[in-house]
Coordinates of C-alpha atoms in Angstrom, one line a residue:
Chain A
M54 CA 307.0 41.9 195.0
E55 CA 304.6 43.8 192.9
L56 CA 304.5 42.8 189.3
V57 CA 303.8 45.8 187.0
C58 CA 302.6 44.8 183.5
P59 CA 302.0 46.6 180.2
A60 CA 298.6 47.1 178.7
G61 CA 298.4 48.8 175.2
T62 CA 294.7 48.1 174.8
P63 CA 291.7 47.3 177.1
A64 CA 291.9 43.7 175.9
A65 CA 295.6 43.4 176.9
L66 CA 294.8 45.0 180.2
R67 CA 292.2 42.3 180.9
A68 CA 294.6 39.6 179.8
A69 CA 297.3 40.9 182.1
V70 CA 295.0 41.1 185.1
E71 CA 293.7 37.6 184.4
A72 CA 297.3 36.3 184.0
G73 CA 298.1 37.6 187.5
A74 CA 299.4 41.1 187.2
H75 CA 299.4 43.0 190.5
A76 CA 299.3 46.2 188.6
V77 CA 299.1 47.3 185.0
Y78 CA 300.2 50.5 183.4
C79 CA 298.7 52.1 180.3
G80 CA 298.3 55.5 178.6
F81 CA 295.8 57.7 176.8
S82 CA 295.6 57.5 173.0
D83 CA 297.5 60.7 172.4
E84 CA 301.0 62.3 172.7
T85 CA 300.8 62.4 176.5
N86 CA 302.4 59.0 176.8
A87 CA 305.6 57.6 175.5
R88 CA 304.0 54.7 173.5
N89 CA 301.9 56.8 171.3
F90 CA 301.5 54.3 168.5
P91 CA 298.5 54.0 166.1
G92 CA 295.8 51.6 167.4
L93 CA 297.2 51.6 170.9
N94 CA 296.1 53.0 174.3
F95 CA 292.9 54.2 176.0
S96 CA 290.1 56.7 175.7
T97 CA 288.9 58.2 179.0
E98 CA 285.8 55.9 178.9
E99 CA 287.9 52.8 178.3
L100 CA 290.2 53.8 181.1
T101 CA 287.3 54.3 183.5
A102 CA 285.9 50.8 182.7
A103 CA 289.4 49.2 182.8
V104 CA 290.1 50.7 186.3
A105 CA 286.7 49.4 187.6
G106 CA 287.4 45.9 186.1
A107 CA 291.0 45.7 187.5
H108 CA 290.0 46.9 190.9
K109 CA 287.3 44.2 191.1
R110 CA 290.1 41.7 190.7
G111 CA 292.4 43.4 193.1
A112 CA 294.8 44.8 190.5
K113 CA 296.0 48.4 190.4
V114 CA 296.0 50.6 187.3
L115 CA 298.9 53.1 186.7
V116 CA 298.7 55.7 184.0
A117 CA 301.8 56.9 182.2
L118 CA 301.8 60.7 181.3
N119 CA 305.5 60.5 180.6
T120 CA 306.2 62.7 177.6
F121 CA 307.3 66.2 178.0
P122 CA 304.4 68.6 177.4
R123 CA 304.7 70.8 174.3
A124 CA 305.2 74.5 175.0
G125 CA 301.9 76.3 174.4
A126 CA 300.0 73.0 174.7
E127 CA 300.4 72.0 178.3
K128 CA 296.6 72.1 178.8
L129 CA 296.3 68.7 177.1
W130 CA 298.6 67.1 179.7
H131 CA 296.8 68.9 182.5
Q132 CA 293.4 67.6 181.3
R133 CA 294.8 64.1 181.2
L134 CA 295.8 64.4 184.8
A135 CA 292.3 65.3 185.7
D136 CA 290.9 62.5 183.5
A137 CA 293.2 60.0 185.2
E138 CA 292.1 61.1 188.7
A139 CA 288.4 61.0 187.7
A140 CA 288.9 57.5 186.3
G141 CA 290.1 56.4 189.8
V142 CA 293.6 55.3 188.8
D143 CA 296.0 54.2 191.5
A144 CA 298.9 56.4 190.3
V145 CA 300.2 58.5 187.5
I146 CA 303.7 58.0 186.1
L147 CA 305.3 61.4 185.2
A148 CA 308.7 62.6 183.9
D149 CA 308.4 66.3 183.3
I150 CA 309.3 68.7 186.1
G151 CA 306.6 71.2 185.1
L152 CA 303.9 68.5 185.0
L153 CA 305.1 67.0 188.3
D154 CA 304.8 70.5 189.8
Y155 CA 301.3 71.0 188.4
A156 CA 300.2 67.6 189.6
A157 CA 301.5 68.1 193.1
T158 CA 299.7 71.5 193.3
H159 CA 296.4 70.6 191.5
H160 CA 296.0 66.9 192.2
P161 CA 297.7 66.5 195.6
K162 CA 295.8 63.3 196.3
L163 CA 296.7 61.6 193.1
R164 CA 299.7 59.3 193.8
R165 CA 302.7 60.2 191.7
H166 CA 305.4 57.8 190.4
L167 CA 308.5 59.1 188.6
S168 CA 308.8 57.7 185.1
V169 CA 312.0 56.1 183.8
Q170 CA 311.9 59.0 181.3
A171 CA 313.1 61.3 184.1
A172 CA 316.4 59.3 184.2
A173 CA 316.8 59.7 188.0
S174 CA 319.8 57.5 188.3
N175 CA 321.3 58.4 191.8
P176 CA 320.0 59.1 195.3
D177 CA 320.3 62.9 194.9
A178 CA 318.1 63.0 191.9
I179 CA 315.6 60.6 193.4
N180 CA 315.5 62.6 196.7
F181 CA 315.0 65.8 194.8
Y182 CA 311.9 64.4 193.1
A183 CA 310.6 62.8 196.3
E184 CA 311.0 65.9 198.4
T185 CA 310.0 68.5 195.9
F186 CA 307.0 66.7 194.3
D187 CA 306.1 64.1 196.8
V188 CA 306.8 61.3 194.4
K189 CA 306.1 57.9 196.1
R190 CA 307.9 55.6 193.7
V191 CA 310.7 55.9 191.2
V192 CA 311.1 53.7 188.1
L193 CA 314.8 53.1 187.9
P194 CA 316.8 53.7 184.7
R195 CA 318.3 50.7 183.0
V196 CA 321.8 51.8 183.7
L197 CA 322.3 50.4 187.2
T198 CA 323.7 47.1 188.6
V199 CA 321.9 45.3 191.4
Q200 CA 324.5 46.5 193.8
E201 CA 324.0 50.1 192.7
I202 CA 320.3 49.7 193.2
A203 CA 320.9 48.3 196.7
A204 CA 323.1 51.3 197.5
I205 CA 320.5 53.7 196.2
N206 CA 317.7 52.1 198.2
K207 CA 319.7 52.7 201.4
E208 CA 319.8 56.5 200.7
I209 CA 316.2 57.1 199.7
N210 CA 312.7 56.8 201.3
V211 CA 310.6 56.0 198.3
E212 CA 309.7 52.8 196.5
T213 CA 311.7 51.7 193.5
E214 CA 310.5 49.8 190.4
A215 CA 313.0 48.0 188.2
F216 CA 312.6 46.7 184.6
V217 CA 313.0 43.0 184.3
F218 CA 311.8 42.1 180.8
G219 CA 311.3 43.5 177.3
G220 CA 312.8 46.1 175.1
L221 CA 316.0 47.8 176.2
C222 CA 316.9 51.4 175.9
V223 CA 320.6 51.9 175.9
M224 CA 320.7 55.7 176.0
A225 CA 319.6 57.6 179.2
E226 CA 315.9 57.5 178.9
G227 CA 314.1 60.8 178.3
R228 CA 317.3 62.4 177.1
C229 CA 317.7 61.0 173.6
A230 CA 317.0 62.9 170.4
L231 CA 318.2 60.3 168.0
S232 CA 314.7 59.6 166.7
S233 CA 313.8 63.2 166.1
Y234 CA 317.2 63.8 164.4
A235 CA 316.4 61.1 161.9
T236 CA 312.6 61.4 161.6
G237 CA 311.4 64.5 163.3
L238 CA 309.4 62.5 165.8
S239 CA 310.8 61.8 169.2
P240 CA 310.0 59.9 172.5
N241 CA 310.1 63.1 174.5
M242 CA 307.9 65.2 172.3
N243 CA 305.7 62.8 170.4
G244 CA 305.8 59.6 172.4
V245 CA 307.5 57.6 169.6
C246 CA 310.9 56.3 168.8
S247 CA 312.0 55.1 165.4
P248 CA 308.3 55.4 164.2
A249 CA 306.9 52.9 161.7
S250 CA 305.6 55.9 159.6
H251 CA 309.2 56.6 158.7
V252 CA 310.3 53.1 158.0
V253 CA 311.0 51.9 154.4
Y254 CA 312.1 48.4 153.4
A255 CA 313.9 48.6 150.0
E256 CA 315.0 45.7 147.9
E257 CA 318.5 46.5 146.7
G258 CA 320.1 43.7 144.7
P259 CA 320.4 40.7 146.9
D260 CA 319.7 42.8 150.0
L261 CA 316.8 44.2 151.9
A262 CA 317.7 47.6 153.3
A263 CA 315.7 48.9 156.3
K264 CA 315.7 52.6 156.3
L265 CA 314.5 55.1 158.9
G266 CA 313.9 58.7 157.7
G267 CA 316.1 58.0 154.7
F268 CA 319.0 56.6 156.8
T269 CA 319.9 52.9 156.3
I270 CA 319.8 51.2 159.7
H271 CA 320.2 47.5 158.5
R272 CA 321.0 45.7 155.4
T273 CA 320.2 41.9 155.4
P274 CA 320.2 39.3 152.7
K275 CA 316.6 39.0 151.3
D276 CA 316.1 35.4 152.5
Q277 CA 316.9 36.3 156.1
P278 CA 314.5 38.0 158.6
A279 CA 315.0 41.7 158.6
P280 CA 315.0 43.4 162.0
Y281 CA 312.9 46.5 162.7
P282 CA 315.2 49.6 162.2
T283 CA 315.4 50.8 165.8
L284 CA 318.1 53.5 165.6
C285 CA 320.4 52.6 168.6
K286 CA 320.3 48.9 167.6
G287 CA 321.2 49.5 164.0
C288 CA 324.2 48.3 162.1
F289 CA 326.7 51.1 161.1
T290 CA 330.2 51.7 160.0
S291 CA 332.8 53.7 161.9
G292 CA 336.3 53.8 160.5
E293 CA 337.3 50.3 159.6
Q294 CA 334.6 48.7 161.7
T295 CA 331.1 47.6 160.7
G296 CA 328.6 46.4 163.3
H297 CA 326.2 47.3 166.1
V298 CA 328.0 50.4 167.2
F299 CA 325.6 51.1 170.1
E300 CA 323.8 47.9 171.0
D301 CA 323.1 44.5 169.6
P302 CA 319.4 43.8 168.8
V303 CA 318.7 42.1 172.1
S304 CA 316.0 42.2 174.8
L305 CA 316.2 42.4 178.5
D306 CA 315.5 39.2 180.6
A307 CA 316.5 39.6 184.2
R308 CA 314.2 36.9 185.7
H309 CA 317.2 35.2 187.4
L310 CA 317.9 38.4 189.2
I311 CA 314.5 38.7 190.9
P312 CA 315.7 37.4 194.3
A313 CA 318.7 39.8 194.2
L314 CA 316.5 42.7 193.3
A315 CA 314.1 41.8 196.1
K316 CA 317.1 41.7 198.5
A317 CA 318.3 45.1 197.1
G318 CA 315.0 46.6 198.3
V319 CA 313.1 46.9 195.0
T320 CA 309.3 47.1 195.5
A321 CA 308.1 46.4 192.0
L322 CA 309.2 44.6 188.9
K323 CA 308.3 46.1 185.6
I324 CA 307.7 44.4 182.2
E325 CA 308.1 46.5 179.1
G326 CA 305.8 46.0 176.1
R327 CA 302.6 48.1 175.7
Q328 CA 303.0 47.7 172.0
R329 CA 302.8 43.9 172.3
S330 CA 299.8 41.6 171.7
R331 CA 297.4 40.4 174.3
A332 CA 298.7 36.8 173.9
Y333 CA 302.3 37.9 174.5
V334 CA 301.4 39.9 177.5
A335 CA 299.4 37.1 179.0
E336 CA 302.3 34.6 178.5
V337 CA 305.0 36.9 179.9
V338 CA 302.8 37.9 182.9
R339 CA 302.0 34.3 183.8
A340 CA 305.7 33.4 183.7
F341 CA 306.7 36.3 185.9
R342 CA 303.8 35.8 188.3
A343 CA 304.9 32.3 188.8
A344 CA 308.4 33.6 189.6
T345 CA 307.2 36.3 192.2
D346 CA 304.8 33.7 193.8
A347 CA 307.7 31.3 194.1
L348 CA 309.9 34.0 195.7
A349 CA 307.1 34.9 198.2
E350 CA 306.8 31.2 199.2
G351 CA 310.5 30.7 199.4
R352 CA 310.6 28.2 196.5
D353 CA 313.1 28.0 193.7
L354 CA 312.2 30.3 190.7
P355 CA 310.7 28.5 187.7
L356 CA 312.8 29.8 184.9
A357 CA 310.7 28.7 182.0
E358 CA 312.1 29.6 178.6
L359 CA 310.9 33.0 177.4
A360 CA 313.7 33.5 174.9
R361 CA 311.4 33.1 171.9
L362 CA 309.5 36.2 173.0
T363 CA 312.6 38.3 173.0
E364 CA 313.8 40.6 170.3
G365 CA 316.1 38.8 167.8
Q366 CA 315.5 35.7 170.0
Q367 CA 318.3 36.9 172.1
A368 CA 318.2 38.0 175.7
T369 CA 320.6 39.9 178.0
A370 CA 320.7 40.9 181.6
G371 CA 321.5 44.4 180.2
A372 CA 322.9 47.0 182.5
Y373 CA 322.5 44.6 185.5
A374 CA 325.3 42.6 184.1
K375 CA 327.4 45.6 183.0
T376 CA 329.8 43.6 180.9
W377 CA 330.3 46.8 178.8
R378 CA 331.6 48.6 181.8
Chain B
M82 CA 321.2 88.6 170.9
D83 CA 324.8 87.8 171.9
L84 CA 327.0 84.7 172.0
T85 CA 327.8 82.1 174.6
V86 CA 330.5 79.5 174.2
G87 CA 329.3 76.2 175.7
A88 CA 331.4 73.7 177.7
N89 CA 333.8 71.8 175.5
L90 CA 332.3 68.3 174.9
F91 CA 335.5 66.7 173.7
F92 CA 338.6 65.3 175.3
W93 CA 341.6 67.5 174.3
T94 CA 345.0 67.5 175.8
T95 CA 345.7 70.0 178.6
D96 CA 347.9 72.0 176.2
A97 CA 345.2 72.2 173.6
T98 CA 342.6 73.1 176.2
R99 CA 344.8 75.9 177.7
G100 CA 345.5 77.2 174.2
F101 CA 341.8 77.2 173.2
Y102 CA 340.8 79.3 176.3
E103 CA 343.8 81.6 176.0
R104 CA 342.8 82.4 172.4
L105 CA 339.1 82.7 173.4
R106 CA 340.0 85.9 175.4
A107 CA 340.0 87.7 172.1
A108 CA 336.7 86.2 170.7
P109 CA 333.6 88.4 170.5
V110 CA 331.6 86.3 172.9
A111 CA 329.8 87.5 176.1
R112 CA 330.1 84.4 178.2
V113 CA 331.8 81.0 178.4
V114 CA 330.8 77.8 180.2
V115 CA 333.8 75.8 181.4
G116 CA 333.8 72.3 182.7
E117 CA 333.3 68.6 182.0
V118 CA 329.9 67.5 180.7
V119 CA 330.6 64.1 179.2
C120 CA 332.8 61.9 181.3
S121 CA 334.1 62.3 184.8
K122 CA 337.2 60.2 184.0
R123 CA 338.5 63.0 181.8
L124 CA 338.3 65.7 184.5
P125 CA 341.5 64.9 186.5
F126 CA 343.5 65.6 183.3
W127 CA 342.6 69.3 183.3
E128 CA 340.6 70.3 186.4
H129 CA 343.7 71.9 188.0
D130 CA 343.7 74.3 185.0
I131 CA 340.2 75.4 185.5
P132 CA 340.9 78.2 188.0
L133 CA 343.4 79.7 185.6
I134 CA 341.1 79.3 182.6
V135 CA 338.3 81.1 184.6
S136 CA 340.5 84.0 185.7
T137 CA 341.9 84.4 182.2
L138 CA 338.4 84.6 180.7
K139 CA 337.1 86.9 183.5
D140 CA 340.0 89.2 183.0
A141 CA 339.1 89.4 179.3
G142 CA 335.6 90.6 180.4
K143 CA 333.7 87.4 179.8
E144 CA 331.0 86.1 182.2
V145 CA 332.1 82.5 183.2
A146 CA 330.0 79.6 184.5
L147 CA 331.1 76.1 185.6
S148 CA 329.3 73.1 184.1
T149 CA 328.1 70.0 185.8
L150 CA 328.3 66.5 184.3
G151 CA 325.5 65.6 181.9
L152 CA 324.8 62.2 183.5
I153 CA 325.6 61.7 187.2
T154 CA 325.6 58.1 188.5
L155 CA 328.7 57.6 190.8
N156 CA 329.2 58.8 194.3
R157 CA 332.3 60.7 193.4
E158 CA 330.4 62.4 190.7
R159 CA 327.7 63.4 193.2
A160 CA 330.4 64.8 195.5
K161 CA 332.1 66.8 192.7
T162 CA 328.8 68.3 191.7
K163 CA 328.2 69.4 195.2
D164 CA 331.6 71.0 195.4
L165 CA 331.0 73.1 192.2
F166 CA 328.5 75.2 194.1
D167 CA 331.3 76.3 196.5
M168 CA 333.4 77.9 193.8
G169 CA 331.7 81.3 193.9
L170 CA 330.8 81.2 190.2
P171 CA 327.5 80.5 188.5
V172 CA 326.9 76.8 187.8
E173 CA 325.3 75.5 184.7
I174 CA 323.4 72.3 185.6
N175 CA 323.2 69.6 183.0
D176 CA 321.6 67.0 185.2
I177 CA 318.7 67.5 187.6
T178 CA 320.8 65.8 190.3
A179 CA 322.5 69.1 190.8
L180 CA 319.2 70.7 192.1
K181 CA 319.5 68.5 195.2
N182 CA 322.9 69.9 195.9
L183 CA 322.0 73.5 195.1
P184 CA 321.8 75.7 198.2
E185 CA 318.4 77.3 198.4
G186 CA 318.3 80.7 196.7
T187 CA 321.5 80.2 194.7
P188 CA 321.1 81.5 191.2
F189 CA 322.1 79.0 188.4
W190 CA 322.1 78.3 184.7
V191 CA 320.5 75.4 182.9
G192 CA 322.4 73.7 180.1
P193 CA 321.1 72.1 176.9
L194 CA 321.0 68.5 178.3
V195 CA 318.2 69.3 180.8
N196 CA 314.7 68.8 179.6
V197 CA 313.1 72.2 179.5
Y198 CA 310.3 71.6 177.0
N199 CA 307.5 73.8 178.3
E200 CA 306.5 76.9 180.3
G201 CA 305.7 74.9 183.5
T202 CA 309.2 73.5 183.7
L203 CA 310.8 76.9 182.9
A204 CA 308.6 78.6 185.6
Y205 CA 309.6 75.9 188.2
L206 CA 313.3 76.3 187.4
A207 CA 313.0 80.1 187.5
R208 CA 311.4 79.9 191.0
R209 CA 314.4 77.7 192.1
G210 CA 316.8 80.4 190.9
A211 CA 317.5 79.7 187.2
T212 CA 318.6 82.9 185.5
R213 CA 319.7 81.5 182.1
I214 CA 318.5 78.5 180.2
C215 CA 320.0 76.9 177.1
L216 CA 317.1 75.0 175.5
P217 CA 317.5 71.4 174.3
P218 CA 318.5 71.4 170.6
E219 CA 315.5 69.3 169.5
L220 CA 313.0 72.0 170.2
P221 CA 311.3 73.6 167.2
L222 CA 311.0 77.4 166.6
K223 CA 307.4 77.4 167.9
S224 CA 308.4 76.0 171.3
I225 CA 311.4 78.3 171.4
A226 CA 309.2 81.3 170.9
A227 CA 306.7 80.2 173.6
L228 CA 309.6 79.5 176.0
C229 CA 311.2 82.9 175.3
K230 CA 307.9 84.6 176.2
A231 CA 307.8 82.6 179.4
G232 CA 311.4 83.4 180.1
K233 CA 310.8 87.1 179.7
E234 CA 307.9 86.9 182.2
A235 CA 310.1 85.0 184.7
G236 CA 313.3 87.0 184.2
V237 CA 315.2 84.1 182.6
A238 CA 317.5 84.6 179.6
V239 CA 316.8 81.9 176.9
E240 CA 319.6 80.5 174.7
V241 CA 319.5 78.1 171.8
W242 CA 322.1 75.8 170.1
G243 CA 323.7 78.0 167.5
H244 CA 326.6 76.0 166.1
G245 CA 328.3 72.6 166.7
R246 CA 327.6 69.0 166.4
L247 CA 324.2 68.4 168.1
P248 CA 324.2 66.6 171.4
L249 CA 321.6 63.8 170.8
A250 CA 322.0 61.3 173.5
M251 CA 324.0 60.3 176.7
S252 CA 324.4 56.7 177.9
A253 CA 326.1 55.0 180.9
R254 CA 327.9 53.0 178.2
C255 CA 331.0 54.2 176.4
Y256 CA 330.8 53.7 172.7
H257 CA 334.3 54.8 172.0
A258 CA 335.5 52.0 174.3
R259 CA 333.1 49.6 172.6
L260 CA 334.4 50.5 169.2
H261 CA 337.9 49.6 170.4
D262 CA 336.8 46.4 172.1
R263 CA 337.6 47.9 175.5
A264 CA 335.5 47.9 178.7
K265 CA 334.5 51.3 179.9
D266 CA 336.7 50.9 183.0
N267 CA 339.7 50.2 180.8
C268 CA 339.0 52.8 178.0
Q269 CA 342.6 54.1 178.0
F270 CA 341.0 57.5 177.1
I271 CA 340.6 56.5 173.5
C272 CA 338.0 59.2 173.0
G273 CA 340.9 61.6 173.0
A274 CA 341.9 60.3 169.6
D275 CA 338.9 62.0 168.0
L276 CA 339.0 65.7 168.7
D277 CA 335.6 66.4 167.2
G278 CA 334.0 63.0 167.8
R279 CA 334.3 59.8 165.9
E280 CA 332.0 59.5 162.9
V281 CA 329.4 56.8 162.5
D282 CA 328.1 56.3 158.9
T283 CA 325.2 54.2 157.7
L284 CA 326.0 51.0 155.7
D285 CA 325.3 53.2 152.6
G286 CA 328.0 55.7 153.6
Q287 CA 325.6 58.4 154.8
A288 CA 327.3 60.5 157.5
F289 CA 324.9 60.0 160.4
L290 CA 326.1 60.3 163.9
S291 CA 329.3 60.8 165.8
V292 CA 330.5 59.1 169.0
N293 CA 332.1 61.1 171.8
G294 CA 332.7 58.7 174.7
V295 CA 329.3 58.1 176.4
Q296 CA 327.8 60.8 174.3
T297 CA 326.2 60.5 170.8
L298 CA 326.2 63.6 168.6
S299 CA 325.1 64.3 165.1
A300 CA 327.6 63.9 162.3
A301 CA 326.4 67.1 160.7
T302 CA 327.1 70.3 162.5
G303 CA 324.1 72.2 163.8
C304 CA 324.2 75.6 162.2
A305 CA 321.8 78.5 162.9
A306 CA 323.1 80.8 160.2
Y307 CA 319.8 81.0 158.4
Y308 CA 317.7 81.4 161.6
T309 CA 319.4 84.3 163.4
E310 CA 316.6 86.8 162.5
A311 CA 313.8 84.3 163.4
L312 CA 315.5 83.4 166.7
A313 CA 316.0 87.1 167.6
E314 CA 312.3 87.8 166.7
A315 CA 311.3 84.9 169.0
G316 CA 313.2 86.6 171.8
V317 CA 316.2 84.4 172.1
S318 CA 318.9 86.2 174.1
A319 CA 322.0 84.2 173.1
L320 CA 323.3 81.7 170.6
R321 CA 325.4 78.9 172.0
L322 CA 328.6 78.0 170.1
S323 CA 330.1 74.6 170.9
P324 CA 333.9 74.3 170.9
Q325 CA 335.4 72.5 168.0
T326 CA 338.9 72.3 166.5
G327 CA 340.1 74.7 163.8
D328 CA 339.7 78.5 163.8
F329 CA 337.1 78.7 166.6
N330 CA 337.7 82.4 167.2
G331 CA 337.0 82.9 163.5
L332 CA 333.7 81.0 163.9
C333 CA 332.7 83.3 166.8
Q334 CA 333.6 86.3 164.7
G335 CA 331.5 84.9 161.9
Y336 CA 328.4 84.7 164.1
A337 CA 329.1 88.1 165.7
D338 CA 329.1 89.5 162.1
R339 CA 326.0 87.6 161.3
L340 CA 324.2 89.0 164.4
A341 CA 325.4 92.5 163.4
G342 CA 324.0 92.1 159.9
K343 CA 327.4 92.3 158.3
V344 CA 327.3 89.0 156.5
S345 CA 324.5 87.0 154.9
P346 CA 323.6 83.5 156.0
A347 CA 325.1 82.1 152.8
D348 CA 328.4 83.9 153.3
L349 CA 328.6 82.7 156.9
V350 CA 327.9 79.1 155.7
A351 CA 330.5 79.4 153.0
K352 CA 333.0 80.6 155.6
L353 CA 332.3 77.9 158.2
L354 CA 331.5 74.8 156.1
P355 CA 335.2 74.0 155.2
E356 CA 336.0 73.8 159.0
A357 CA 332.9 71.8 160.0
P358 CA 333.9 68.3 161.1
G359 CA 332.4 66.0 158.5
G360 CA 331.6 68.9 156.2
R361 CA 327.9 69.0 156.6
F362 CA 325.4 71.3 158.3
A363 CA 321.9 70.6 159.7
D364 CA 319.3 73.0 161.0
G365 CA 316.2 70.9 160.7
F366 CA 315.3 71.0 164.4
F367 CA 314.2 74.6 164.0
D368 CA 311.4 73.9 161.4
G369 CA 312.5 71.1 159.2
P370 CA 310.9 67.7 158.8
S371 CA 313.7 66.2 160.9
G372 CA 316.7 67.4 162.9
S373 CA 319.1 66.2 160.2
D374 CA 317.6 68.4 157.6
W375 CA 319.4 71.4 156.1
Q376 CA 317.2 74.1 154.7
H377 CA 319.8 74.9 152.1
R378 CA 318.5 72.0 150.0
F379 CA 315.3 73.9 149.5
R380 CA 317.2 76.8 148.0
P381 CA 317.5 76.7 144.2
D382 CA 320.4 79.2 144.2
R383 CA 322.6 76.9 146.1
P384 CA 323.7 73.3 145.5
S385 CA 322.4 70.9 148.1
L386 CA 324.8 70.1 150.9
S387 CA 322.6 67.3 152.2
W388 CA 322.8 63.6 151.1
P389 CA 320.2 62.3 148.7
R390 CA 317.1 61.2 150.5
R391 CA 314.7 58.4 149.6

């Protein structure tokens, strides 16, 4: 199985390739990708050099252009498609119908993957994108069980890629406006969710309040670690109840499901975390490469402990387990 | 500019639903979207009423479309979506899945849960047969204007969210069930207890979001009262009003009067605010710093309706 690893910087990309990534994914330093954070991502020159370096070691480079182009400004996204093709990337990862249509027409030889941001969560949606825009691979939304993935793979003729580790979106990806409601900046339009520019930590009595766009997302005693105020993992009150209304602050770790995902026909495993450090990426990639190698050789999976790398030091099998069902 | 009533997002009893559409005959709206957007489990409770609702509204001179679900994952949901296209009415798609089922050349509408953010996407959908597109609520005025221009060139009518709690997110998980410690499969239809959604406040008591089954809405009601002229100038062809409890026909009349220039934005707001679930308005997606903003707070002649900000 192909291991697809995150690279927020050229250094992280090198580290991921050296640690055994079969493929890395990255984005340009602007609003064309959904991890548009300050200090992250690639210039055209950096991407060209990174592709050459990765190819020398037999690794692929995939470029995410997975935001929804701004009306009146589509040219920037079109330019980035041309830049990615010129840099020699192995595929682009797209979510917007207009951009898919443009890419299929103007860059027919550039391999197209469907981003998780397109939220294609059933065979009809996947087949629509495959037949209409000649998409070769679909990154599956994190709402499906392994059985559901197996059933989908029986009805489609394109590759599937499933998330196995890292941050966890609980809303249908690419269709969530919570961040722009609270801050004015959104994943779809700006490539950011719960942006750091809108975070304020305020000492209030014995507590530390974490606020996003003026809304209090957490309140923790000052001597305890304060979580980052990600909207859907915040602590709220509804009626008599106070708690994590949407999702606990946990990360996805589905390593134990790798054999089941392989059996379900999944082509590639994806690790989330382009905002993570080079050291983190290297460590996670090494652990997962050991797992995919063991699978390929028919050995038992080495399930080394990665929990300390997960958010809130807690891991979940997420939607794959579907305990919330 | 005229008025469209969107699909009811909430789970009401069949009697309440029937009564709502019966009364809507008299409302000054040009068209109505009928159907289940949020949860396929709710549909069996009222789907047998849909043909009657449709004929009642058509007899009253309204244009009527049927809505697809907003998030389609199950096989029975895929089958239902396919069946919708055989009913002989326009279908409003709220999930791209529907395009796979859409017979080639069939005209259709596009609902606010489909990502139409730019001219390229609008042009593609127009080529596939879209005749009417309600834009996602998070789009700013600038994008709305650009899309209206593209819509005019492609022969597509463009709508924007006019009034109602703003649809912000959909999930495969049911938060209503979670709040009641129930699994989604054993929800016992608890979302039906909150006729306009269940409010979610911050730990500091700020009204923030509302939960409606698998959907998350804003706590504040999106209200375009101050933007009708700007939207008309941008080329918007209809405002979308989202069903809520209370005097909904009065709400429709208020917007009709606003479009006709018979009432001021402030008077419309004063009329509608007492009926707004949660008692707050927001219009920040149009040109505010964030979607939750309410431009009222910038007006010295009116007291702020918004919560204090940092």
